[in-house]
Each structure stands twice: as C-alpha cells, then as structure tokens.
mmCIF file of C-alpha atoms and ligand atoms in Angstrom:
data_model
loop_
_atom_site.group_PDB
_atom_site.id
_atom_site.type_symbol
_atom_site.label_atom_id
_atom_site.label_comp_id
_atom_site.label_asym_id
_atom_site.label_seq_id
_atom_site.Cartn_x
_atom_site.Cartn_y
_atom_site.Cartn_z
ATOM 1 C CA MET I 1 -69.578 -81.638 -39.341
ATOM 2 C CA ALA I 2 -67.263 -80.567 -42.119
ATOM 3 C CA VAL I 3 -66.443 -83.377 -44.551
ATOM 4 C CA GLU I 4 -62.985 -84.950 -44.065
ATOM 5 C CA THR I 5 -61.276 -84.516 -47.422
ATOM 6 C CA ASN I 6 -57.652 -85.503 -46.878
ATOM 7 C CA GLY I 7 -56.823 -82.850 -49.423
ATOM 8 C CA ASP I 8 -58.689 -81.415 -52.341
ATOM 9 C CA ILE I 9 -62.128 -82.528 -53.407
ATOM 10 C CA LEU I 10 -61.858 -83.232 -57.125
ATOM 11 C CA ILE I 11 -64.575 -82.713 -59.715
ATOM 12 C CA SER I 12 -65.471 -86.089 -61.232
ATOM 13 C CA ASP I 13 -68.399 -85.307 -63.557
ATOM 14 C CA VAL I 14 -70.645 -82.533 -64.876
ATOM 15 C CA ILE I 15 -74.144 -83.467 -66.037
ATOM 16 C CA ALA I 16 -76.650 -81.075 -67.613
ATOM 17 C CA TYR I 17 -80.401 -81.781 -67.570
ATOM 18 C CA PRO I 18 -82.457 -79.808 -70.135
ATOM 19 C CA LEU I 19 -85.935 -79.219 -68.692
ATOM 20 C CA THR I 20 -89.067 -77.788 -70.331
ATOM 21 C CA GLN I 21 -92.563 -77.342 -68.948
ATOM 22 C CA LYS I 22 -95.832 -75.660 -69.771
ATOM 23 C CA LEU I 23 -96.662 -72.840 -67.375
ATOM 24 C CA PRO I 24 -100.011 -73.136 -65.533
ATOM 25 C CA GLN I 25 -100.676 -69.556 -66.755
ATOM 26 C CA PRO I 26 -98.745 -67.856 -69.564
ATOM 27 C CA THR I 27 -96.275 -65.142 -68.581
ATOM 28 C CA ILE I 28 -96.743 -62.020 -70.713
ATOM 29 C CA THR I 29 -94.277 -59.151 -70.947
ATOM 30 C CA SER I 30 -93.741 -56.507 -73.632
ATOM 31 C CA TRP I 31 -91.063 -58.854 -74.940
ATOM 32 C CA GLY I 32 -93.478 -61.678 -75.666
ATOM 33 C CA ARG I 33 -95.816 -64.348 -74.400
ATOM 34 C CA TYR I 34 -94.349 -67.407 -72.709
ATOM 35 C CA ASP I 35 -96.617 -70.478 -72.555
ATOM 36 C CA GLU I 36 -93.776 -72.752 -71.579
ATOM 37 C CA VAL I 37 -90.464 -72.223 -69.908
ATOM 38 C CA SER I 38 -87.161 -74.064 -70.035
ATOM 39 C CA ILE I 39 -84.053 -74.153 -67.857
ATOM 40 C CA VAL I 40 -81.031 -76.421 -67.547
ATOM 41 C CA LEU I 41 -80.282 -78.035 -64.207
ATOM 42 C CA VAL I 42 -76.538 -78.623 -63.705
ATOM 43 C CA GLU I 43 -75.158 -81.369 -61.476
ATOM 44 C CA VAL I 44 -71.456 -81.315 -60.576
ATOM 45 C CA ARG I 45 -70.175 -84.505 -58.935
ATOM 46 C CA THR I 46 -66.988 -84.946 -56.920
ATOM 47 C CA ASP I 47 -64.763 -87.835 -55.885
ATOM 48 C CA ALA I 48 -65.775 -87.166 -52.254
ATOM 49 C CA GLY I 49 -69.391 -87.955 -53.079
ATOM 50 C CA ILE I 50 -70.496 -84.328 -52.609
ATOM 51 C CA VAL I 51 -72.843 -83.208 -55.375
ATOM 52 C CA GLY I 52 -73.537 -79.572 -56.267
ATOM 53 C CA ILE I 53 -76.608 -78.266 -58.080
ATOM 54 C CA GLY I 54 -76.823 -75.216 -60.336
ATOM 55 C CA GLU I 55 -79.260 -73.685 -62.782
ATOM 56 C CA THR I 56 -78.694 -72.136 -66.178
ATOM 57 C CA LEU I 57 -81.131 -69.625 -67.636
ATOM 58 C CA ALA I 58 -82.040 -71.210 -70.984
ATOM 59 C CA ARG I 59 -85.121 -69.591 -72.490
ATOM 60 C CA PHE I 60 -84.723 -71.446 -75.794
ATOM 61 C CA ALA I 61 -83.036 -74.635 -77.087
ATOM 62 C CA PRO I 62 -82.250 -76.157 -73.649
ATOM 63 C CA HIS I 63 -80.588 -79.157 -75.330
ATOM 64 C CA ALA I 64 -78.110 -76.785 -76.980
ATOM 65 C CA TYR I 65 -77.206 -75.364 -73.546
ATOM 66 C CA ALA I 66 -76.811 -78.869 -72.133
ATOM 67 C CA HIS I 67 -74.439 -79.809 -74.978
ATOM 68 C CA LEU I 68 -72.469 -76.608 -74.422
ATOM 69 C CA ILE I 69 -72.038 -77.424 -70.726
ATOM 70 C CA GLU I 70 -71.049 -81.047 -71.271
ATOM 71 C CA ASP I 71 -68.936 -80.556 -74.423
ATOM 72 C CA ALA I 72 -67.188 -77.246 -73.758
ATOM 73 C CA LEU I 73 -67.139 -76.748 -69.975
ATOM 74 C CA LYS I 74 -66.946 -80.235 -68.461
ATOM 75 C CA PRO I 75 -63.487 -81.039 -69.969
ATOM 76 C CA ARG I 76 -62.153 -77.865 -68.315
ATOM 77 C CA LEU I 77 -63.376 -79.047 -64.895
ATOM 78 C CA VAL I 78 -63.052 -82.814 -64.461
ATOM 79 C CA GLY I 79 -60.053 -83.779 -62.315
ATOM 80 C CA GLN I 80 -59.683 -80.224 -60.930
ATOM 81 C CA PRO I 81 -60.085 -79.201 -57.248
ATOM 82 C CA ALA I 82 -63.730 -78.169 -56.822
ATOM 83 C CA GLY I 83 -62.953 -75.284 -54.478
ATOM 84 C CA ASN I 84 -60.932 -73.142 -56.908
ATOM 85 C CA ILE I 85 -64.058 -71.444 -58.202
ATOM 86 C CA ALA I 86 -62.558 -68.197 -59.488
ATOM 87 C CA ALA I 87 -59.976 -70.190 -61.469
ATOM 88 C CA HIS I 88 -62.712 -72.368 -62.973
ATOM 89 C CA TRP I 89 -64.731 -69.271 -63.844
ATOM 90 C CA ALA I 90 -61.802 -67.734 -65.738
ATOM 91 C CA ASN I 91 -61.007 -71.041 -67.451
ATOM 92 C CA MET I 92 -64.624 -71.606 -68.576
ATOM 93 C CA ARG I 93 -64.868 -68.034 -69.845
ATOM 94 C CA ARG I 94 -61.785 -68.696 -72.025
ATOM 95 C CA ALA I 95 -63.872 -71.107 -74.114
ATOM 96 C CA LEU I 96 -64.949 -67.964 -76.004
ATOM 97 C CA SER I 97 -62.304 -65.631 -77.413
ATOM 98 C CA GLY I 98 -64.795 -62.796 -78.018
ATOM 99 C CA ARG I 99 -66.663 -60.484 -75.647
ATOM 100 C CA ALA I 100 -68.446 -62.221 -72.786
ATOM 101 C CA GLY I 101 -72.160 -62.848 -73.103
ATOM 102 C CA GLY I 102 -74.971 -65.032 -74.375
ATOM 103 C CA MET I 103 -75.276 -68.771 -73.989
ATOM 104 C CA LEU I 104 -71.732 -69.315 -72.719
ATOM 105 C CA LEU I 105 -72.182 -67.003 -69.736
ATOM 106 C CA GLU I 106 -75.560 -68.547 -68.932
ATOM 107 C CA ALA I 107 -73.942 -72.004 -69.100
ATOM 108 C CA ILE I 108 -71.078 -70.880 -66.825
ATOM 109 C CA SER I 109 -73.661 -69.512 -64.385
ATOM 110 C CA GLY I 110 -75.187 -72.956 -63.846
ATOM 111 C CA VAL I 111 -71.808 -74.598 -63.228
ATOM 112 C CA ASP I 112 -70.654 -71.785 -60.938
ATOM 113 C CA ILE I 113 -73.765 -72.058 -58.731
ATOM 114 C CA ALA I 114 -73.164 -75.820 -58.423
ATOM 115 C CA LEU I 115 -69.518 -75.241 -57.385
ATOM 116 C CA TRP I 116 -70.639 -72.875 -54.586
ATOM 117 C CA ASP I 117 -73.139 -75.536 -53.472
ATOM 118 C CA ILE I 118 -70.273 -78.062 -53.256
ATOM 119 C CA LEU I 119 -68.049 -75.633 -51.342
ATOM 120 C CA GLY I 120 -70.840 -74.992 -48.828
ATOM 121 C CA LYS I 121 -71.558 -78.697 -48.354
ATOM 122 C CA ALA I 122 -67.835 -79.459 -47.903
ATOM 123 C CA ALA I 123 -67.522 -76.701 -45.291
ATOM 124 C CA ASP I 124 -70.909 -77.481 -43.700
ATOM 125 C CA LEU I 125 -71.887 -73.841 -44.159
ATOM 126 C CA PRO I 126 -74.718 -72.161 -46.065
ATOM 127 C CA VAL I 127 -73.597 -70.261 -49.173
ATOM 128 C CA HIS I 128 -74.532 -66.903 -47.634
ATOM 129 C CA ALA I 129 -72.051 -67.579 -44.817
ATOM 130 C CA LEU I 130 -69.315 -68.533 -47.302
ATOM 131 C CA LEU I 131 -69.901 -65.169 -48.960
ATOM 132 C CA GLY I 132 -69.019 -63.523 -45.660
ATOM 133 C CA GLY I 133 -72.645 -62.666 -45.131
ATOM 134 C CA ILE I 134 -73.914 -60.011 -42.783
ATOM 135 C CA GLY I 135 -76.246 -62.400 -41.008
ATOM 136 C CA ARG I 136 -79.679 -61.673 -42.470
ATOM 137 C CA LYS I 137 -82.101 -64.416 -41.455
ATOM 138 C CA ARG I 138 -84.954 -62.927 -43.519
ATOM 139 C CA ILE I 139 -84.890 -60.823 -46.654
ATOM 140 C CA ASP I 140 -87.431 -58.412 -48.153
ATOM 141 C CA VAL I 141 -89.179 -59.541 -51.328
ATOM 142 C CA TYR I 142 -91.505 -57.786 -53.762
ATOM 143 C CA ALA I 143 -94.292 -59.264 -55.851
ATOM 144 C CA ALA I 144 -93.947 -59.691 -59.610
ATOM 145 C CA ALA I 145 -96.219 -58.775 -61.245
ATOM 146 C CA VAL I 146 -99.461 -57.016 -62.085
ATOM 147 C CA ASN I 147 -100.025 -57.061 -65.862
ATOM 148 C CA TRP I 148 -100.924 -53.859 -67.717
ATOM 149 C CA ARG I 149 -103.376 -55.160 -70.294
ATOM 150 C CA ASP I 150 -106.759 -54.741 -68.580
ATOM 151 C CA ASP I 151 -107.799 -52.238 -65.898
ATOM 152 C CA ALA I 152 -110.164 -54.554 -64.028
ATOM 153 C CA LEU I 153 -107.632 -57.379 -64.061
ATOM 154 C CA MET I 154 -104.913 -55.007 -62.863
ATOM 155 C CA GLU I 155 -107.014 -54.002 -59.866
ATOM 156 C CA GLU I 156 -107.814 -57.625 -59.107
ATOM 157 C CA GLN I 157 -104.159 -58.696 -59.296
ATOM 158 C CA LEU I 158 -103.049 -55.740 -57.170
ATOM 159 C CA ASP I 159 -105.641 -56.528 -54.493
ATOM 160 C CA GLU I 160 -104.552 -60.175 -54.410
ATOM 161 C CA LEU I 161 -100.895 -59.286 -53.923
ATOM 162 C CA LEU I 162 -101.739 -56.759 -51.209
ATOM 163 C CA GLU I 163 -103.773 -59.426 -49.467
ATOM 164 C CA GLN I 164 -100.770 -61.770 -49.603
ATOM 165 C CA GLY I 165 -98.854 -59.213 -47.531
ATOM 166 C CA PHE I 166 -96.455 -57.744 -50.100
ATOM 167 C CA ARG I 167 -95.258 -54.237 -49.336
ATOM 168 C CA GLN I 168 -93.722 -53.673 -52.759
ATOM 169 C CA ILE I 169 -95.442 -54.614 -56.007
ATOM 170 C CA LYS I 170 -94.239 -54.503 -59.612
ATOM 171 C CA ILE I 171 -96.477 -53.448 -62.486
ATOM 172 C CA LYS I 172 -95.562 -54.747 -65.954
ATOM 173 C CA MET I 173 -96.218 -51.864 -68.342
ATOM 174 C CA ALA I 174 -96.124 -51.569 -72.121
ATOM 175 C CA SER I 175 -99.148 -49.398 -72.928
ATOM 176 C CA PRO I 176 -98.854 -46.336 -75.177
ATOM 177 C CA VAL I 177 -97.739 -43.316 -73.142
ATOM 178 C CA ALA I 178 -101.119 -41.710 -72.332
ATOM 179 C CA ASP I 179 -102.668 -45.013 -71.278
ATOM 180 C CA ALA I 180 -99.553 -45.952 -69.292
ATOM 181 C CA CYS I 181 -99.696 -42.640 -67.374
ATOM 182 C CA ARG I 182 -103.382 -43.216 -66.594
ATOM 183 C CA LYS I 183 -102.705 -46.752 -65.364
ATOM 184 C CA ILE I 184 -99.795 -45.577 -63.236
ATOM 185 C CA GLU I 185 -102.172 -43.191 -61.435
ATOM 186 C CA LEU I 186 -104.890 -45.840 -61.197
ATOM 187 C CA MET I 187 -102.532 -48.287 -59.446
ATOM 188 C CA ARG I 188 -101.245 -45.625 -57.062
ATOM 189 C CA ARG I 189 -104.791 -44.650 -56.023
ATOM 190 C CA ARG I 190 -105.752 -48.300 -55.546
ATOM 191 C CA ALA I 191 -102.630 -49.259 -53.576
ATOM 192 C CA GLY I 192 -102.586 -46.155 -51.354
ATOM 193 C CA ASP I 193 -99.480 -44.215 -50.438
ATOM 194 C CA GLU I 194 -97.957 -46.765 -48.040
ATOM 195 C CA VAL I 195 -97.235 -49.459 -50.642
ATOM 196 C CA ALA I 196 -94.063 -49.224 -52.717
ATOM 197 C CA LEU I 197 -94.840 -49.574 -56.421
ATOM 198 C CA CYS I 198 -92.442 -50.027 -59.332
ATOM 199 C CA VAL I 199 -92.863 -50.429 -63.091
ATOM 200 C CA ASP I 200 -91.082 -52.843 -65.437
ATOM 201 C CA ALA I 201 -91.306 -52.007 -69.154
ATOM 202 C CA ASN I 202 -89.110 -54.812 -70.539
ATOM 203 C CA TRP I 203 -87.696 -52.323 -73.104
ATOM 204 C CA ALA I 204 -91.140 -51.205 -74.325
ATOM 205 C CA TYR I 205 -90.273 -47.537 -74.859
ATOM 206 C CA GLY I 206 -88.130 -45.194 -76.903
ATOM 207 C CA LEU I 207 -86.359 -42.390 -75.050
ATOM 208 C CA ASP I 208 -89.004 -39.678 -75.599
ATOM 209 C CA GLU I 209 -91.796 -41.993 -74.471
ATOM 210 C CA ALA I 210 -89.779 -43.161 -71.486
ATOM 211 C CA VAL I 211 -89.305 -39.558 -70.342
ATOM 212 C CA GLU I 212 -93.088 -39.031 -70.271
ATOM 213 C CA VAL I 213 -93.780 -42.315 -68.486
ATOM 214 C CA GLY I 214 -90.899 -41.611 -66.103
ATOM 215 C CA LYS I 215 -92.381 -38.226 -65.156
ATOM 216 C CA ALA I 216 -95.731 -39.860 -64.342
ATOM 217 C CA LEU I 217 -93.917 -42.432 -62.201
ATOM 218 C CA ALA I 218 -92.030 -39.702 -60.338
ATOM 219 C CA ASP I 219 -95.262 -37.746 -59.759
ATOM 220 C CA CYS I 220 -96.924 -40.866 -58.324
ATOM 221 C CA GLY I 221 -93.982 -41.746 -56.082
ATOM 222 C CA TYR I 222 -92.952 -45.023 -57.740
ATOM 223 C CA VAL I 223 -89.703 -46.420 -56.364
ATOM 224 C CA TRP I 224 -88.180 -47.450 -59.713
ATOM 225 C CA PHE I 225 -88.621 -47.578 -63.489
ATOM 226 C CA GLU I 226 -87.187 -50.903 -64.698
ATOM 227 C CA GLU I 227 -85.741 -51.495 -68.187
ATOM 228 C CA PRO I 228 -87.566 -48.620 -69.907
ATOM 229 C CA LEU I 229 -85.121 -48.878 -72.842
ATOM 230 C CA ALA I 230 -83.182 -51.628 -74.612
ATOM 231 C CA PRO I 231 -80.124 -52.603 -72.540
ATOM 232 C CA GLU I 232 -77.686 -51.638 -75.308
ATOM 233 C CA ASN I 233 -78.947 -48.040 -75.235
ATOM 234 C CA GLU I 234 -76.719 -46.921 -72.370
ATOM 235 C CA GLN I 235 -76.597 -43.334 -73.598
ATOM 236 C CA GLY I 236 -80.413 -43.331 -73.588
ATOM 237 C CA TYR I 237 -80.429 -44.433 -69.936
ATOM 238 C CA GLU I 238 -78.029 -41.613 -69.066
ATOM 239 C CA GLU I 239 -80.243 -39.029 -70.808
ATOM 240 C CA LEU I 240 -83.370 -40.429 -69.175
ATOM 241 C CA ARG I 241 -81.699 -40.112 -65.758
ATOM 242 C CA ARG I 242 -81.056 -36.415 -66.451
ATOM 243 C CA LEU I 243 -84.572 -35.758 -67.766
ATOM 244 C CA CYS I 244 -86.786 -37.306 -65.086
ATOM 245 C CA ASP I 245 -86.640 -37.949 -61.373
ATOM 246 C CA VAL I 246 -87.804 -41.544 -61.054
ATOM 247 C CA PRO I 247 -84.974 -43.894 -59.993
ATOM 248 C CA LEU I 248 -83.907 -46.278 -62.787
ATOM 249 C CA ALA I 249 -83.409 -50.040 -62.418
ATOM 250 C CA ALA I 250 -81.862 -52.529 -64.869
ATOM 251 C CA GLY I 251 -79.352 -55.350 -65.069
ATOM 252 C CA GLU I 252 -81.260 -58.565 -65.784
ATOM 253 C CA SER I 253 -80.077 -58.377 -69.415
ATOM 254 C CA ASN I 254 -76.413 -57.870 -68.506
ATOM 255 C CA PHE I 255 -73.644 -60.441 -68.525
ATOM 256 C CA THR I 256 -70.655 -59.895 -66.216
ATOM 257 C CA VAL I 257 -69.541 -56.926 -64.190
ATOM 258 C CA ASP I 258 -68.141 -55.206 -67.283
ATOM 259 C CA GLN I 259 -71.611 -54.765 -68.774
ATOM 260 C CA ALA I 260 -72.851 -53.146 -65.561
ATOM 261 C CA LYS I 261 -69.898 -50.786 -65.237
ATOM 262 C CA ARG I 262 -71.001 -47.730 -67.236
ATOM 263 C CA LEU I 263 -74.472 -47.322 -65.751
ATOM 264 C CA VAL I 264 -73.333 -48.143 -62.217
ATOM 265 C CA THR I 265 -70.228 -45.944 -62.087
ATOM 266 C CA SER I 266 -72.180 -42.993 -63.548
ATOM 267 C CA ARG I 267 -74.948 -43.673 -60.999
ATOM 268 C CA THR I 268 -77.446 -43.704 -63.866
ATOM 269 C CA LEU I 269 -79.017 -46.724 -62.192
ATOM 270 C CA SER I 270 -80.225 -46.591 -58.612
ATOM 271 C CA VAL I 271 -80.893 -50.325 -58.552
ATOM 272 C CA LEU I 272 -78.837 -53.091 -60.241
ATOM 273 C CA GLN I 273 -80.733 -56.313 -60.986
ATOM 274 C CA PRO I 274 -78.406 -59.083 -62.216
ATOM 275 C CA ASP I 275 -79.819 -62.590 -62.698
ATOM 276 C CA VAL I 276 -77.494 -65.133 -61.056
ATOM 277 C CA ALA I 277 -78.399 -67.817 -63.648
ATOM 278 C CA ARG I 278 -77.446 -65.490 -66.522
ATOM 279 C CA ALA I 279 -74.835 -62.946 -65.450
ATOM 280 C CA GLY I 280 -72.121 -65.475 -64.517
ATOM 281 C CA GLY I 281 -73.280 -67.313 -61.418
ATOM 282 C CA ILE I 282 -72.695 -66.440 -57.772
ATOM 283 C CA THR I 283 -69.049 -65.499 -58.421
ATOM 284 C CA GLU I 284 -69.839 -62.808 -60.992
ATOM 285 C CA THR I 285 -73.102 -61.618 -59.449
ATOM 286 C CA ARG I 286 -71.242 -60.921 -56.215
ATOM 287 C CA ARG I 287 -68.719 -58.850 -58.204
ATOM 288 C CA MET I 288 -71.597 -56.892 -59.750
ATOM 289 C CA ALA I 289 -73.272 -56.292 -56.394
ATOM 290 C CA GLU I 290 -69.967 -55.151 -54.887
ATOM 291 C CA LEU I 291 -69.299 -52.761 -57.746
ATOM 292 C CA ALA I 292 -72.789 -51.367 -57.184
ATOM 293 C CA ARG I 293 -72.102 -50.993 -53.453
ATOM 294 C CA ALA I 294 -68.980 -48.972 -54.156
ATOM 295 C CA PHE I 295 -71.108 -46.471 -56.088
ATOM 296 C CA ASP I 296 -74.048 -46.400 -53.670
ATOM 297 C CA VAL I 297 -76.304 -48.375 -56.020
ATOM 298 C CA ASP I 298 -78.620 -51.015 -54.536
ATOM 299 C CA TYR I 299 -78.643 -54.720 -55.480
ATOM 300 C CA ALA I 300 -82.047 -56.305 -56.206
ATOM 301 C CA PRO I 301 -81.825 -59.811 -57.733
ATOM 302 C CA HIS I 302 -83.832 -60.653 -60.859
ATOM 303 C CA ILE I 303 -85.254 -64.164 -60.994
ATOM 304 C CA GLY I 304 -87.856 -63.884 -63.787
ATOM 305 C CA MET I 305 -89.212 -67.256 -64.949
ATOM 306 C CA SER I 306 -86.402 -69.171 -63.263
ATOM 307 C CA GLY I 307 -86.513 -72.301 -61.151
ATOM 308 C CA ILE I 308 -85.981 -72.918 -57.458
ATOM 309 C CA VAL I 309 -82.174 -73.238 -57.759
ATOM 310 C CA CYS I 310 -81.742 -69.770 -59.269
ATOM 311 C CA GLU I 311 -84.195 -68.388 -56.749
ATOM 312 C CA THR I 312 -82.397 -69.989 -53.796
ATOM 313 C CA ALA I 313 -78.947 -68.884 -55.006
ATOM 314 C CA SER I 314 -80.406 -65.357 -55.188
ATOM 315 C CA VAL I 315 -81.679 -65.624 -51.610
ATOM 316 C CA HIS I 316 -78.146 -66.485 -50.416
ATOM 317 C CA LEU I 317 -76.686 -63.498 -52.281
ATOM 318 C CA SER I 318 -79.451 -61.299 -50.880
ATOM 319 C CA ALA I 319 -78.644 -62.428 -47.351
ATOM 320 C CA ALA I 320 -74.968 -61.640 -47.835
ATOM 321 C CA MET I 321 -74.679 -58.422 -49.836
ATOM 322 C CA PRO I 322 -74.587 -55.200 -47.760
ATOM 323 C CA ASN I 323 -76.330 -53.151 -50.477
ATOM 324 C CA PHE I 324 -79.181 -55.637 -50.985
ATOM 325 C CA ARG I 325 -82.519 -53.832 -51.188
ATOM 326 C CA ILE I 326 -85.234 -56.330 -52.138
ATOM 327 C CA MET I 327 -85.606 -59.555 -54.171
ATOM 328 C CA GLU I 328 -88.127 -60.365 -56.880
ATOM 329 C CA CYS I 329 -90.764 -62.937 -55.943
ATOM 330 C CA GLU I 330 -92.899 -64.495 -58.667
ATOM 331 C CA GLY I 331 -96.273 -66.139 -58.441
ATOM 332 C CA ASP I 332 -96.059 -67.991 -61.746
ATOM 333 C CA ARG I 333 -96.178 -71.436 -60.044
ATOM 334 C CA SER I 334 -93.849 -72.902 -62.637
ATOM 335 C CA PRO I 335 -93.138 -76.603 -61.904
ATOM 336 C CA PHE I 336 -89.472 -75.583 -61.765
ATOM 337 C CA LYS I 337 -90.357 -73.670 -58.636
ATOM 338 C CA THR I 338 -92.955 -75.989 -57.116
ATOM 339 C CA GLU I 339 -91.743 -79.527 -57.970
ATOM 340 C CA LEU I 340 -87.997 -79.545 -58.503
ATOM 341 C CA ALA I 341 -86.843 -79.393 -54.889
ATOM 342 C CA ASP I 342 -88.087 -79.802 -51.350
ATOM 343 C CA LEU I 343 -87.774 -76.130 -50.451
ATOM 344 C CA ALA I 344 -90.993 -74.145 -50.932
ATOM 345 C CA PRO I 345 -90.390 -71.382 -53.478
ATOM 346 C CA GLY I 346 -90.186 -67.737 -52.461
ATOM 347 C CA CYS I 347 -93.740 -66.667 -53.088
ATOM 348 C CA LEU I 348 -95.145 -69.690 -51.281
ATOM 349 C CA ARG I 349 -93.131 -69.135 -48.120
ATOM 350 C CA GLN I 350 -93.103 -65.332 -48.071
ATOM 351 C CA LYS I 351 -94.712 -63.705 -45.039
ATOM 352 C CA ASP I 352 -95.513 -59.987 -44.904
ATOM 353 C CA GLY I 353 -93.200 -59.405 -47.851
ATOM 354 C CA THR I 354 -90.242 -61.218 -46.294
ATOM 355 C CA LEU I 355 -88.648 -64.593 -46.913
ATOM 356 C CA ASP I 356 -86.587 -66.871 -44.681
ATOM 357 C CA VAL I 357 -82.982 -67.601 -45.662
ATOM 358 C CA PRO I 358 -82.090 -71.340 -45.873
ATOM 359 C CA GLN I 359 -79.559 -72.285 -43.193
ATOM 360 C CA GLY I 360 -78.518 -75.784 -44.372
ATOM 361 C CA PRO I 361 -75.123 -76.489 -45.962
ATOM 362 C CA GLY I 362 -74.579 -75.186 -49.508
ATOM 363 C CA LEU I 363 -77.750 -73.874 -51.112
ATOM 364 C CA GLY I 364 -79.826 -75.957 -48.685
ATOM 365 C CA LEU I 365 -81.819 -77.703 -51.444
ATOM 366 C CA GLN I 366 -82.722 -81.369 -51.875
ATOM 367 C CA ILE I 367 -83.453 -82.034 -55.548
ATOM 368 C CA ASN I 368 -86.399 -84.271 -56.391
ATOM 369 C CA TRP I 369 -84.782 -86.483 -59.055
ATOM 370 C CA ASP I 370 -88.136 -88.052 -60.028
ATOM 371 C CA ALA I 371 -89.311 -84.548 -60.920
ATOM 372 C CA VAL I 372 -86.142 -83.965 -62.957
ATOM 373 C CA GLU I 373 -87.018 -87.006 -65.077
ATOM 374 C CA ARG I 374 -90.651 -85.924 -65.376
ATOM 375 C CA LEU I 375 -89.752 -82.376 -66.435
ATOM 376 C CA ARG I 376 -87.129 -83.344 -69.035
ATOM 377 C CA ALA I 377 -87.271 -81.480 -72.342
ATOM 378 C CA PRO I 378 -88.396 -83.807 -75.153
ATOM 379 C CA GLU I 379 -85.633 -84.757 -77.616
HETATM 380 MG MG1 MG W 1 -87.623 -57.034 -65.467
#
C-alpha cells in the first residue's frame, strides 16, 4: 500500500556514515593497489518516518565526504519536500560555483540515491518502475576481473569465472604492449570463441600503445577496450577510434552528462559506463544513459569497489534503461557488499551470467545497522 502522506513528505535529517574496511584480497589495477576500501553510506530521514539509503563513492578521506554531506548539502534539504529530486539535485550542485566534478558530485550521488529510495517507498514501487522501466526481471552481468600479472593465475581466474557461469569476462590489463598482445591471445584461446571477453586498462596506455593493443583486441574478437587512455584525453579517444576497430568503453571517471557528451555524441564510445555513486546519482546517471541511447551507444554500469547500495541502484537503472547492455559484477567480497544489507550482492546471486532485479519498494534493501557500526571508519 502506498503511504498516506496528507501532502508532501518533508526531509527531516541527512546523516552520513563514513565506512572503511580491509578487503579480504587486495584489488589491483594499473592505477594502484587497494588493500582497504571506503565508502560513505547516506541516510535521509523524513517526517513521515520513511528513510532512504544512498551510497557515495569515497575512495579516500571518507570523513571529509561525510562532513561535506552534512555541512554543505543537508542545510539545502531539511524541511523540503523529498519528492522534488531534480530541484534538490540542482540546488546541491549550486554549492560549487565552478565546473561540476570531484567530491561534491560524489556526495550528491549518495543523497540522490537515498531520495529515489524514499520516493519508491512512498509510492510502494521499486525504483526501476519509478524510472518508467521496461520490465526486465533479470539483467545480464559480466565478471570483473581476471588480473594480468601472471599467466598461470590468469588461466586459473578465467576458469573459475567460466565455471561460475559468466558469459562475459573482463581482463584487467596493464602489461607492456608485446606482453599484453600475447596475453590477449592466451585468454581468447583459453576461453574459446563463445565467451565475450573485454579488457580494462585503467588508463595504462599512451595513444600509440593503445592502438597496438586495440588491434590485438580487434583481431581476437574482444567486445570492448575500456579506459585505454586517461579520461581527459578525449582527442586521444577519438583518434584511437579511427585507428583501430575494437569498440571503446569508458565513463566511470566522468561526472555528469556534460562530461560524457563529446565522446557519446561523436560515437567514439560504443559503451558508456557511468558509476551511479560518482556521476551524480540515479538522476544524472539516467540522463547519461538517455543521452547515450539517443546516439546508439550502450549503457553498462560501473560499480568497481562499491558497496551493495551502489550495486543495487545500478541494478534498478539496468532494469529500466532501454540501451542497457550488461552490468559489472565483482567478486571482491568486500564487507560493503556482503555484510551491509540483507540482499545478497550481485556476484553471489548471479546465475548463468544473469541477476534478478529486486522488486520491493525503493531500492529493496534492508540495511544491517549493526554492520554499519562495525564497519565505521576510525576517527
Ligand atoms: Mg574500469
């Protein structure tokens, strides 16, 4: 039953919980080694007793993010009708008079996700239905990731992921060009021709190197080459697109639709990968996915090293967006995925490379508040 409101539901409080935990196994990309991970959980309370939960991507200084949310964003929200999400988004973004990006947008993302959770609970509808979803009950997911550093380990990790039923698998790659090309062939031979493979370089290459790696990927039938270059090098992406045939994917480093515009409208990217806990929440990620749809570019959510709230918000977007292709699914077993809420995380409930879409009101998550206390970042 929809909640009886007798008018607007008003926001009464915004609380940010900085969380930090050691990972059971370090995550290694070309960008660095992560032994621990942090996020900020955002709780938005209302005078109707409905509580919304969001998540902010906060790779460093989670206390600083929490202060930003409570000091700069909360005063713009308390006393306002919870349902006016686009107005809140614009008002929060006005905290910064410069170009959008960085910590502020990540902070807004957490609040925005929580506001969609409230709207869904008030309407007794799952978020994907509020988004005018197209009714997907299951979504396709791909496994992230096989790590490039050791051939034997690569084969072992690939075999494990194939055994788990994944039909698309990502290879993290940052080897020098010749070794990268060899490993690209090695993985293709091992996986066979039926499995979709993609490579994520996390900006490991310069343009000339990326062209060589990209040609090897095209020859071996990989479905995309993710973040070969630094995200600021948009001209480099455009040249790379002209010089090799492998489809390009990027977007996890972008904030807002404006930062996706050039590479989407030029169709330099074939796949756009915004992170809902970074790019500006559900509101802005939907705008990015819709821009991509208008230019025949696919939407494939990034969720790297995030918690269950980011992952679940991404599932709702995946269920709703017409141009959704496939969602990332991580096996890092971070406590933010396994302990923070009652819903089993993506990789644990995936079957044959697909994942069920939660059908409860809002995001469909029950937060384990004991775990929130246990996972708190030390002062
Ligand atoms: Mg990536």
